[in-house]
Amino acid sequence: MFGLTRARQTAAALAATAAAAATAFLGAPSAVAAPQPIVGGTTTTTTAYPFMMQITDASQNQFCGGTLVAPTKVVTAAHCMAGETTSSIRVVGGRTYLNGTNGTVSRVSRIWVDPDYRDATRGDDVAVLTLSTAMPYTAAKYVSASDTSVYAAGTTARILGWGTTRENGSSSNQLRTATVPVVSDSGCRTAYGSDFVQSDMVCAGYTSGGVDTCQGDSGGPLLIGGVLAGITSWGEGCAEAGYPGVYTRLTTFSALVTAQVTS
């Protein structure tokens, strides 16, 4: 079964993994592989993408991404929250560099995870964080339930994350971005078989590979037309030919997200 999620392990997550291996979907692609965020692409800034959030442990070590959709609401992946509590995580906005000290750091007052979530390859990989401190940055718009046409095959999508330009490299200190085409549902099914849940997932990437999200990018945005349309979720390796990245199909969960945003 496929199922390599794209979250970077923290010390707390490693401890939780040892205690509960059945829920461990935060591991690297192999025993020797290092955490891998965006493969390919170029550097960018949180000035260009002010809604791009770091999700960190209590010591501000980034392990996932998130998208600000309201001053105190951040959309991320459910699998990023495995083993986490409101006291174990922070959200950092306005910080382009992982080693920076600028921006806004907020505690989290509430974690909502889709109640049907079990693991990323079964779908329902969406979570909403409520922040204790409002972020003074422009929030992203996100798709409504009726916006299903945004996923037309070949449509250009943008991905964001802190990372590397090659698999098994070290993480980039600076935020990176790349563009990838949306893959047809049939193409995604060819790659992943029954692990592709069409109602919950959408794929994006090149047939030849080379550009992709990877570990450390989980929870970050898939933007189509500048609007949040997906959440970085999982994939087979990173940037491998024939295996596009898999993202949460946000139209399916838009109403649930809105209920959390307005609560």
Rosetta silent file (secondary structure, phi, psi, omega in degrees, C-alpha in Angstrom):
SEQUENCE: MFGLTRARQTAAALAATAAAAATAFLGAPSAVAAPQPIVGGTTTTTTAYPFMMQITDASQNQFCGGTLVAPTKVVTAAHCMAGETTSSIRVVGGRTYLNGTNGTVSRVSRIWVDPDYRDATRGDDVAVLTLSTAMPYTAAKYVSASDTSVYAAGTTARILGWGTTRENGSSSNQLRTATVPVVSDSGCRTAYGSDFVQSDMVCAGYTSGGVDTCQGDSGGPLLIGGVLAGITSWGEGCAEAGYPGVYTRLTTFSALVTAQVTS
SCORE:     score description
SCORE:     0.000 S_00000001
   1 L     0.000  140.377  173.784    0.000    0.000    0.000 S_00000001
   2 L   -74.602  170.886  174.375    1.156    3.510   -0.712 S_00000001
   3 L   151.351   37.081  176.951    1.031    6.068    2.031 S_00000001
   4 E   -87.917  102.701  177.677    4.105    8.230    2.567 S_00000001
   5 E   -73.899  170.255 -169.070    2.730   11.434    4.021 S_00000001
   6 L  -114.597   38.179  175.750    4.662   14.618    3.677 S_00000001
   7 L  -102.271  142.986  177.854    5.107   15.676    7.275 S_00000001
   8 L   -87.811  138.100 -178.637    8.508   16.065    8.865 S_00000001
   9 L   -76.447  136.562  169.989    9.020   14.238   12.164 S_00000001
  10 L  -101.756  170.979  178.020    9.548   16.201   15.346 S_00000001
  11 H   -60.108  -39.890  179.310   11.011   14.792   18.526 S_00000001
  12 H   -65.449  -39.931  179.708    7.533   14.579   20.008 S_00000001
  13 H   -66.397  -37.471  178.377    6.218   12.801   16.931 S_00000001
  14 H   -62.552  -40.481  178.412    9.052   10.313   17.052 S_00000001
  15 H   -65.482  -41.181  178.654    8.199    9.471   20.637 S_00000001
  16 H   -65.297  -36.337  179.296    4.553    9.078   19.759 S_00000001
  17 H   -63.700  -41.596  179.636    5.504    6.866   16.836 S_00000001
  18 H   -64.178  -33.630 -178.037    7.459    4.554   19.059 S_00000001
  19 H   -82.204  -26.082 -175.422    4.497    4.273   21.403 S_00000001
  20 L  -142.919   73.536 -174.822    1.883    3.866   18.677 S_00000001
  21 H   -62.759  -25.370 -177.321    3.391    2.529   15.487 S_00000001
  22 H   -64.200  -23.452 -179.354   -0.017    1.773   14.005 S_00000001
  23 H  -104.618   12.165 -173.251   -0.648    5.490   13.545 S_00000001
  24 L   -84.058   97.108  174.282    2.830    6.352   12.322 S_00000001
  25 L  -120.288   28.563 -179.121    2.500    8.028    8.950 S_00000001
  26 L  -108.835    9.387 -173.211    5.123   10.691    9.591 S_00000001
  27 L   -78.755  167.419  177.176    8.172    8.656    8.555 S_00000001
  28 L   -78.636  165.354 -176.445   10.658    9.258    5.797 S_00000001
  29 L   -60.592  -29.394  176.072   10.421    7.345    2.479 S_00000001
  30 L  -148.945  174.398 -174.708   13.105    4.889    3.590 S_00000001
  31 L   -61.609  -23.370 -176.298   15.289    4.196    6.597 S_00000001
  32 L  -109.197   -0.497 -174.808   18.028    6.465    5.269 S_00000001
  33 L   -80.219  137.445  176.826   15.963    9.195    3.636 S_00000001
  34 L   -87.055  162.203  177.178   16.044   12.682    5.111 S_00000001
  35 L   -59.022  136.919 -174.418   12.952   14.915    5.364 S_00000001
  36 L  -127.759  108.903  167.565   12.135   16.360    1.937 S_00000001
  37 L   -84.804 -148.044 -169.752   10.074   19.442    1.229 S_00000001
  38 L   -51.700  128.018  173.687    9.517   20.962   -2.265 S_00000001
  39 E   -98.629  125.574 -175.648   11.543   19.264   -4.993 S_00000001
  40 L    82.283 -177.358  176.962   12.282   21.691   -7.808 S_00000001
  41 L    91.591 -166.086 -175.646   10.915   25.194   -7.997 S_00000001
  42 E  -137.125  163.692  177.187   12.323   28.515   -6.839 S_00000001
  43 E   -74.224  152.274  176.624   12.684   30.506   -3.645 S_00000001
  44 L  -149.558 -169.391 -175.765    9.941   32.915   -2.629 S_00000001
  45 L  -136.423  162.870  174.319    8.794   34.867    0.430 S_00000001
  46 L   -76.172  -10.755  170.757    5.900   35.132    2.830 S_00000001
  47 L   -69.074  -40.437  177.724    5.487   38.680    1.526 S_00000001
  48 L   -71.715  -33.185 -178.602    4.474   37.156   -1.801 S_00000001
  49 L  -129.773   74.444 -172.004    2.357   34.503   -0.039 S_00000001
  50 L   -65.804  -17.859 -179.743    1.303   36.087    3.284 S_00000001
  51 L   -84.214   -4.448 -177.774   -1.170   33.293    4.072 S_00000001
  52 E   -78.332  119.339 -175.791    1.595   30.656    4.155 S_00000001
  53 E  -111.758  144.820  166.980    2.051   29.442    7.725 S_00000001
  54 E   -89.272  134.258  168.050    4.672   27.298    9.433 S_00000001
  55 E  -104.996  123.879 -172.311    3.318   24.685   11.821 S_00000001
  56 E  -127.510  169.438  169.451    5.974   24.005   14.415 S_00000001
  57 E   -79.933 -175.767 -175.799    6.558   22.224   17.682 S_00000001
  58 L   -65.331  -18.761  177.852    6.718   24.237   20.904 S_00000001
  59 L   -95.226   10.137  178.368   10.368   25.094   20.152 S_00000001
  60 L    66.373   35.978  169.912    9.397   26.497   16.725 S_00000001
  61 L   -92.766  114.895 -174.438   10.855   23.631   14.701 S_00000001
  62 E   -69.902  135.495  176.076    8.727   23.489   11.541 S_00000001
  63 E  -133.557  -12.598  175.855    7.226   20.124   10.569 S_00000001
  64 E  -149.681  170.450  173.978    4.180   20.998    8.439 S_00000001
  65 E  -111.940  170.740  177.290    2.651   23.859    6.537 S_00000001
  66 E  -158.393  165.942 -178.001   -0.738   25.495    6.744 S_00000001
  67 E  -123.335  122.865  176.771   -2.857   28.137    5.030 S_00000001
  68 E   -72.615  120.801  179.445   -4.355   31.125    6.830 S_00000001
  69 E  -115.763   -5.988  174.377   -7.997   31.420    5.745 S_00000001
  70 E  -161.470  161.856 -174.022   -9.149   33.853    8.467 S_00000001
  71 L   -53.104  -30.980 -179.811   -7.204   35.854   11.093 S_00000001
  72 L  -121.148   20.557 -176.807   -7.413   33.022   13.643 S_00000001
  73 E  -130.065  130.843 -179.790   -8.009   29.991   11.374 S_00000001
  74 E  -128.405  128.227  176.088   -5.456   27.821    9.584 S_00000001
  75 E   -91.958  133.284  178.648   -6.239   24.915    7.267 S_00000001
  76 E  -147.210 -171.614  179.511   -3.776   22.011    7.327 S_00000001
  77 L   -90.838  143.628  178.124   -3.670   18.230    6.928 S_00000001
  78 H   -60.642  -39.074 -175.811   -5.200   15.921    9.507 S_00000001
  79 H   -66.974  -19.873  175.180   -2.129   13.682    9.473 S_00000001
  80 H   -66.276  -23.596 -175.706   -0.015   16.654   10.621 S_00000001
  81 H   -95.034    4.265  179.039   -1.967   16.607   13.871 S_00000001
  82 L   -60.567  121.087  178.451   -1.333   12.936   14.692 S_00000001
  83 L    78.908    2.010 -177.494   -0.161   12.793   18.293 S_00000001
  84 L   -96.175  157.033  174.565   -0.317   16.577   18.704 S_00000001
  85 L  -130.080  170.737  179.638   -2.142   18.678   21.302 S_00000001
  86 L   -62.167  -26.819 -179.412   -2.870   22.384   21.550 S_00000001
  87 L   -84.809  -16.010 -174.857    0.120   22.760   23.876 S_00000001
  88 L   -91.132   -9.405 -174.837    2.567   20.883   21.631 S_00000001
  89 E  -126.674  160.117  173.171    2.303   23.057   18.519 S_00000001
  90 E  -134.950  159.088  172.257    2.672   26.658   17.402 S_00000001
  91 E  -120.556  131.248 -177.006    1.750   28.470   14.181 S_00000001
  92 E  -119.323  125.011  177.939    4.202   30.986   12.745 S_00000001
  93 E  -116.151  156.245  175.088    3.227   33.551   10.141 S_00000001
  94 L    70.874   24.004 -178.360    5.234   36.126    8.218 S_00000001
  95 L  -124.212  103.908 -178.066    8.530   34.218    8.476 S_00000001
  96 L   -70.024  -36.427 -174.091   10.195   33.395    5.152 S_00000001
  97 E  -106.474  136.837 -179.291   13.229   31.693    6.695 S_00000001
  98 L   -62.197  -31.308 -179.089   13.066   28.750    9.072 S_00000001
  99 L   -92.663   11.159  179.530   15.868   30.211   11.174 S_00000001
 100 L   -75.590  168.014  176.747   14.237   33.635   11.319 S_00000001
 101 L  -124.579    2.498 -178.681   12.872   35.308   14.443 S_00000001
 102 L   -84.512 -175.180  176.862   10.482   37.745   12.772 S_00000001
 103 L    87.302 -164.805 -177.565    6.785   37.322   12.124 S_00000001
 104 E  -121.785  128.263  178.127    3.992   36.325   14.463 S_00000001
 105 E  -109.715  126.961 -179.792    3.995   33.229   16.659 S_00000001
 106 E  -125.173  141.882  166.544    0.676   31.976   17.973 S_00000001
 107 E   -74.722  166.615 -179.541   -0.386   29.221   20.285 S_00000001
 108 E  -112.283  127.877 -177.977   -3.281   27.027   19.184 S_00000001
 109 E   -96.092  -19.382 -179.508   -6.480   27.022   21.219 S_00000001
 110 E  -154.799  138.803  173.791   -8.332   24.317   19.284 S_00000001
 111 E  -116.885  118.792  172.832   -7.524   21.528   16.844 S_00000001
 112 E  -107.586  126.206  175.422  -10.350   20.236   14.656 S_00000001
 113 E  -119.037  136.384  177.558   -9.657   17.093   12.647 S_00000001
 114 L   -48.084  125.127 -174.616  -12.202   15.618   10.251 S_00000001
 115 L   -63.493  -17.448  178.531  -13.964   13.007   12.401 S_00000001
 116 L   -90.772   -2.577 -177.266  -13.746   10.418    9.606 S_00000001
 117 L   -67.203  132.427  173.903   -9.968   10.715    9.273 S_00000001
 118 L  -123.521  -53.193  169.528   -8.012    7.492    9.831 S_00000001
 119 L  -155.491  164.975 -170.080   -4.940    7.888    7.622 S_00000001
 120 H   -61.264  -35.991 -177.306   -4.054    9.937    4.573 S_00000001
 121 H   -74.507   -5.355  175.258   -4.474    7.146    2.025 S_00000001
 122 H  -103.071   -0.275  177.007   -8.074    6.676    3.145 S_00000001
 123 L    92.539 -166.391  179.141   -8.925   10.342    2.644 S_00000001
 124 L    58.265   30.803 -173.546  -10.532   12.932    4.942 S_00000001
 125 L   -89.161   71.947 -178.277   -7.074   14.475    5.401 S_00000001
 126 L  -143.580  141.317  177.093   -8.122   17.919    6.587 S_00000001
 127 E  -144.094  154.693  176.099   -7.785   19.835    9.846 S_00000001
 128 E  -128.997  128.296  177.963   -8.481   23.385   11.004 S_00000001
 129 E  -102.576  136.107  171.997   -6.505   25.107   13.753 S_00000001
 130 E  -101.406  125.463 -174.267   -7.932   27.946   15.826 S_00000001
 131 E   -91.849  148.214  175.926   -5.227   30.395   16.876 S_00000001
 132 L   -77.912  -26.931 -179.332   -4.951   32.182   20.196 S_00000001
 133 L  -120.371  128.307  179.018   -3.425   35.225   18.475 S_00000001
 134 L   -67.176  138.567  177.721   -4.854   36.727   15.301 S_00000001
 135 L   -86.418  129.982 -178.553   -2.452   36.806   12.355 S_00000001
 136 L   -87.934   41.364 -175.855   -2.015   40.288   10.792 S_00000001
 137 L  -124.737  156.689  179.664   -1.603   38.841    7.280 S_00000001
 138 L   -66.185  127.489  179.508   -3.850   38.560    4.247 S_00000001
 139 L   -82.995  157.277  176.948   -5.817   35.329    4.343 S_00000001
 140 L   -86.920  147.223  167.781   -6.319   33.071    1.333 S_00000001
 141 L   -79.429  153.140  177.175   -9.659   32.471   -0.292 S_00000001
 142 E  -131.831  159.165 -173.720  -10.644   28.829   -0.574 S_00000001
 143 L   -65.437  152.351  170.796  -12.881   26.867   -2.913 S_00000001
 144 L   -94.827  171.329 -177.954  -16.575   26.318   -2.307 S_00000001
 145 L   -62.193  -24.882 -176.203  -18.270   22.963   -2.728 S_00000001
 146 L   -89.716   -1.380 -174.371  -19.466   23.940   -6.203 S_00000001
 147 L   -87.639   33.987 -172.898  -16.025   24.848   -7.580 S_00000001
 148 H   -65.061  -20.464 -178.354  -15.244   21.342   -8.824 S_00000001
 149 H   -68.695  -13.936 -179.106  -14.257   22.565  -12.297 S_00000001
 150 H   -64.123  -20.778 -175.769  -10.978   23.946  -10.902 S_00000001
 151 H   -90.930   20.163  179.054   -9.554   20.412  -10.992 S_00000001
 152 L   -58.506  135.517 -178.103   -9.674   20.059  -14.769 S_00000001
 153 L   -55.790  134.922  179.553   -6.726   17.982  -15.975 S_00000001
 154 L    92.856  -13.027  178.018   -3.803   20.126  -17.090 S_00000001
 155 L   -62.373  138.288 -179.256   -4.761   23.152  -15.023 S_00000001
 156 E   -78.444  130.158  177.735   -1.707   24.819  -13.491 S_00000001
 157 E  -122.226  152.371  179.289   -1.505   24.612   -9.704 S_00000001
 158 E  -112.321  137.650  177.554    0.992   26.192   -7.323 S_00000001
 159 E  -118.912  154.054 -176.202    2.631   24.427   -4.398 S_00000001
 160 E  -141.198  146.443  174.948    4.545   25.957   -1.479 S_00000001
 161 E   174.384  170.472  178.908    6.799   24.706    1.277 S_00000001
 162 E   -96.044  115.086 -174.046   10.159   24.884    2.992 S_00000001
 163 L  -169.897 -153.339 -168.771   12.499   22.518    1.302 S_00000001
 164 L  -112.989  164.406  176.025   14.981   20.987   -1.011 S_00000001
 165 L  -103.602    3.683  177.649   15.590   20.842   -4.738 S_00000001
 166 L  -151.117  149.240  179.283   16.500   17.153   -4.737 S_00000001
 167 L   -65.649  143.429 -178.233   15.335   14.007   -2.999 S_00000001
 168 L    68.542   15.324  173.208   17.385   12.997    0.062 S_00000001
 169 L   -89.670 -178.203  178.132   18.761   16.530    0.367 S_00000001
 170 L   -92.003  162.498 -177.043   18.513   18.770    3.397 S_00000001
 171 L   -67.467  145.719  174.840   15.665   21.194    3.998 S_00000001
 172 L   -78.895  142.552  176.541   15.817   24.652    2.498 S_00000001
 173 L   -76.194  -22.642 -176.106   15.916   27.494    4.964 S_00000001
 174 E  -107.730  144.756  175.700   13.805   29.635    2.634 S_00000001
 175 E   -55.649  138.852  179.105   10.221   29.128    1.490 S_00000001
 176 E  -123.957  158.033  177.527   10.032   27.593   -1.996 S_00000001
 177 E  -141.904  156.880  177.302    7.348   27.435   -4.641 S_00000001
 178 E  -155.568  165.100  173.353    6.713   25.549   -7.881 S_00000001
 179 E  -116.621  143.653  179.438    3.937   24.940  -10.369 S_00000001
 180 E  -140.475  149.076  177.755    2.555   21.533  -11.341 S_00000001
 181 E   -82.479  144.645  172.600   -0.326   20.465  -13.614 S_00000001
 182 E   -66.848  137.816 -179.871   -3.457   18.864  -12.203 S_00000001
 183 E   -99.123  143.227  178.520   -3.616   15.187  -13.171 S_00000001
 184 L   -62.001  155.577  177.522   -6.840   13.564  -14.366 S_00000001
 185 H   -60.104  -38.152  179.867   -8.633   11.263  -11.943 S_00000001
 186 H   -66.065  -37.653  177.992   -8.000    8.349  -14.278 S_00000001
 187 H   -66.625  -38.069  178.008   -4.294    9.164  -14.347 S_00000001
 188 H   -68.312  -37.329  178.567   -4.165    9.300  -10.565 S_00000001
 189 H   -67.295  -35.635  176.344   -6.003    5.987  -10.349 S_00000001
 190 H   -61.519  -39.879 -178.944   -3.483    4.453  -12.739 S_00000001
 191 H   -72.422  -42.529 -167.715   -0.689    5.549  -10.412 S_00000001
 192 H  -117.057   -3.529  176.968   -2.248    4.651   -7.064 S_00000001
 193 H    60.218 -137.852 -175.677   -5.009    2.154   -7.722 S_00000001
 194 H   -71.606  -10.381  175.912   -7.567    1.799   -4.941 S_00000001
 195 H   -72.995  -16.218  175.588   -5.559    4.097   -2.652 S_00000001
 196 L   -85.283  113.970  178.780   -6.829    7.001   -4.757 S_00000001
 197 L  -100.722  102.064 -169.644  -10.161    8.100   -3.292 S_00000001
 198 L   -58.444  -37.486 -177.787  -11.623   10.277   -6.026 S_00000001
 199 L   -68.389  -24.965 -172.067  -14.113   12.099   -3.814 S_00000001
 200 L  -110.480  -13.471 -169.342  -11.422   13.120   -1.325 S_00000001
 201 E  -131.514  154.982  171.207   -8.216   13.471   -3.355 S_00000001
 202 E  -140.848  144.324 -179.693   -6.735   15.200   -6.375 S_00000001
 203 E  -107.089  151.106  175.594   -3.309   14.599   -7.944 S_00000001
 204 E  -148.741  136.063  179.499   -0.891   17.109   -9.413 S_00000001
 205 L   156.568  170.433  179.875    2.505   16.624  -10.995 S_00000001
 206 L   -91.840  144.361  177.273    4.395   15.882  -14.193 S_00000001
 207 L   -55.786  -36.805 -178.843    4.413   12.434  -15.786 S_00000001
 208 L   -82.218   -3.151 -177.140    8.201   12.660  -15.886 S_00000001
 209 L    73.892 -155.333  174.664    8.401   13.695  -12.218 S_00000001
 210 L    94.197  -28.340  178.581   11.029   16.210  -11.137 S_00000001
 211 L  -133.569  129.175 -173.275    8.755   18.730   -9.396 S_00000001
 212 E  -171.985  161.915  163.421    6.698   17.844   -6.347 S_00000001
 213 L   -80.473  165.813  178.437    5.884   18.439   -2.733 S_00000001
 214 L  -157.883 -168.552 -173.811    7.554   16.144   -0.238 S_00000001
 215 L   -62.228  138.003 -171.115    7.999   15.609    3.487 S_00000001
 216 L    99.647  -19.532  178.038    7.852   18.818    5.448 S_00000001
 217 L   -93.131  -11.835 -178.036    5.304   20.235    2.983 S_00000001
 218 L   -47.969  140.636  177.689    2.309   18.357    4.411 S_00000001
 219 L    86.824  -15.686 -179.833   -0.622   20.598    5.220 S_00000001
 220 L   -75.482  176.673 -171.126    0.519   23.328    2.863 S_00000001
 221 E   -87.926  147.889  160.420   -1.552   24.708    0.002 S_00000001
 222 E  -109.314  110.824 -176.120   -2.325   23.582   -3.507 S_00000001
 223 E  -101.785  132.884  174.762   -3.390   26.855   -5.119 S_00000001
 224 E  -126.899  119.501 -175.346   -5.363   27.022   -8.343 S_00000001
 225 L    62.522   29.364  179.797   -6.001   30.479   -9.722 S_00000001
 226 L    78.189    3.471 -177.450   -4.634   31.882   -6.461 S_00000001
 227 E  -110.812  140.785  178.896   -7.349   30.113   -4.451 S_00000001
 228 E   -67.518  115.734 -176.707   -6.758   27.314   -1.939 S_00000001
 229 E  -121.383  -13.147 -178.928   -8.035   24.176   -3.684 S_00000001
 230 E  -155.350  166.834  179.806   -6.030   21.389   -2.037 S_00000001
 231 E  -126.274  128.198  179.742   -3.915   20.390    0.946 S_00000001
 232 E   -58.456  125.291 -170.200   -0.571   18.625    0.558 S_00000001
 233 E  -124.010  -69.382 -173.943   -1.224   15.087    1.734 S_00000001
 234 E  -158.080 -177.768  178.827    0.802   12.107    0.495 S_00000001
 235 E   172.435  171.068  175.955    2.491   10.355   -2.410 S_00000001
 236 L   -93.412  110.014 -174.260    4.857    7.593   -3.449 S_00000001
 237 L    61.424 -152.153  178.302    8.337    8.966   -2.837 S_00000001
 238 L  -141.938  124.597  177.627    8.877   12.526   -4.025 S_00000001
 239 L    62.681   25.825  178.741    8.986   13.773   -7.614 S_00000001
 240 L   -80.267  140.339  177.162    9.117   10.217   -8.949 S_00000001
 241 L   -59.036  134.030  177.499    8.071    9.660  -12.565 S_00000001
 242 L    85.250   -3.988 -178.675    4.582    8.215  -12.756 S_00000001
 243 L  -130.548   87.693  179.649    3.652    9.130   -9.170 S_00000001
 244 L   -69.620  162.517  173.774    2.163   12.622   -8.836 S_00000001
 245 E   -67.784  149.122  179.829    1.609   14.257   -5.475 S_00000001
 246 E  -112.076  132.556 -175.301   -1.746   13.602   -3.814 S_00000001
 247 E  -127.054  148.834  174.167   -3.694   16.470   -2.276 S_00000001
 248 E   -65.403  129.308  179.958   -6.900   16.721   -0.280 S_00000001
 249 E   -80.503   98.917 -166.865   -9.724   17.739   -2.659 S_00000001
 250 H   -69.523  -23.202  177.871  -10.907   20.755   -0.710 S_00000001
 251 H   -57.926  -34.436 -179.033  -14.244   21.200   -2.482 S_00000001
 252 H   -65.930  -28.120 -173.072  -15.419   18.042   -0.729 S_00000001
 253 H  -112.946    8.060 -174.830  -14.602   19.507    2.681 S_00000001
 254 H   -58.904  -42.490 -179.074  -15.348   23.173    2.048 S_00000001
 255 H   -66.323  -38.919  177.522  -18.558   23.216    4.079 S_00000001
 256 H   -64.268  -42.287  178.910  -16.866   21.499    7.022 S_00000001
 257 H   -63.894  -44.936  179.614  -13.995   23.995    6.885 S_00000001
 258 H   -59.950  -37.796  178.026  -16.419   26.925    6.725 S_00000001
 259 H   -62.174  -35.209  177.045  -18.222   25.616    9.788 S_00000001
 260 H   -75.936  -38.091 -179.567  -14.931   25.712   11.672 S_00000001
 261 H   -64.707  -35.801 -177.602  -13.908   29.078   10.305 S_00000001
 262 L   -92.212   -1.938 -179.277  -17.174   30.682   11.399 S_00000001
 263 L   -80.658    0.000    0.000  -17.335   28.929   14.779 S_00000001
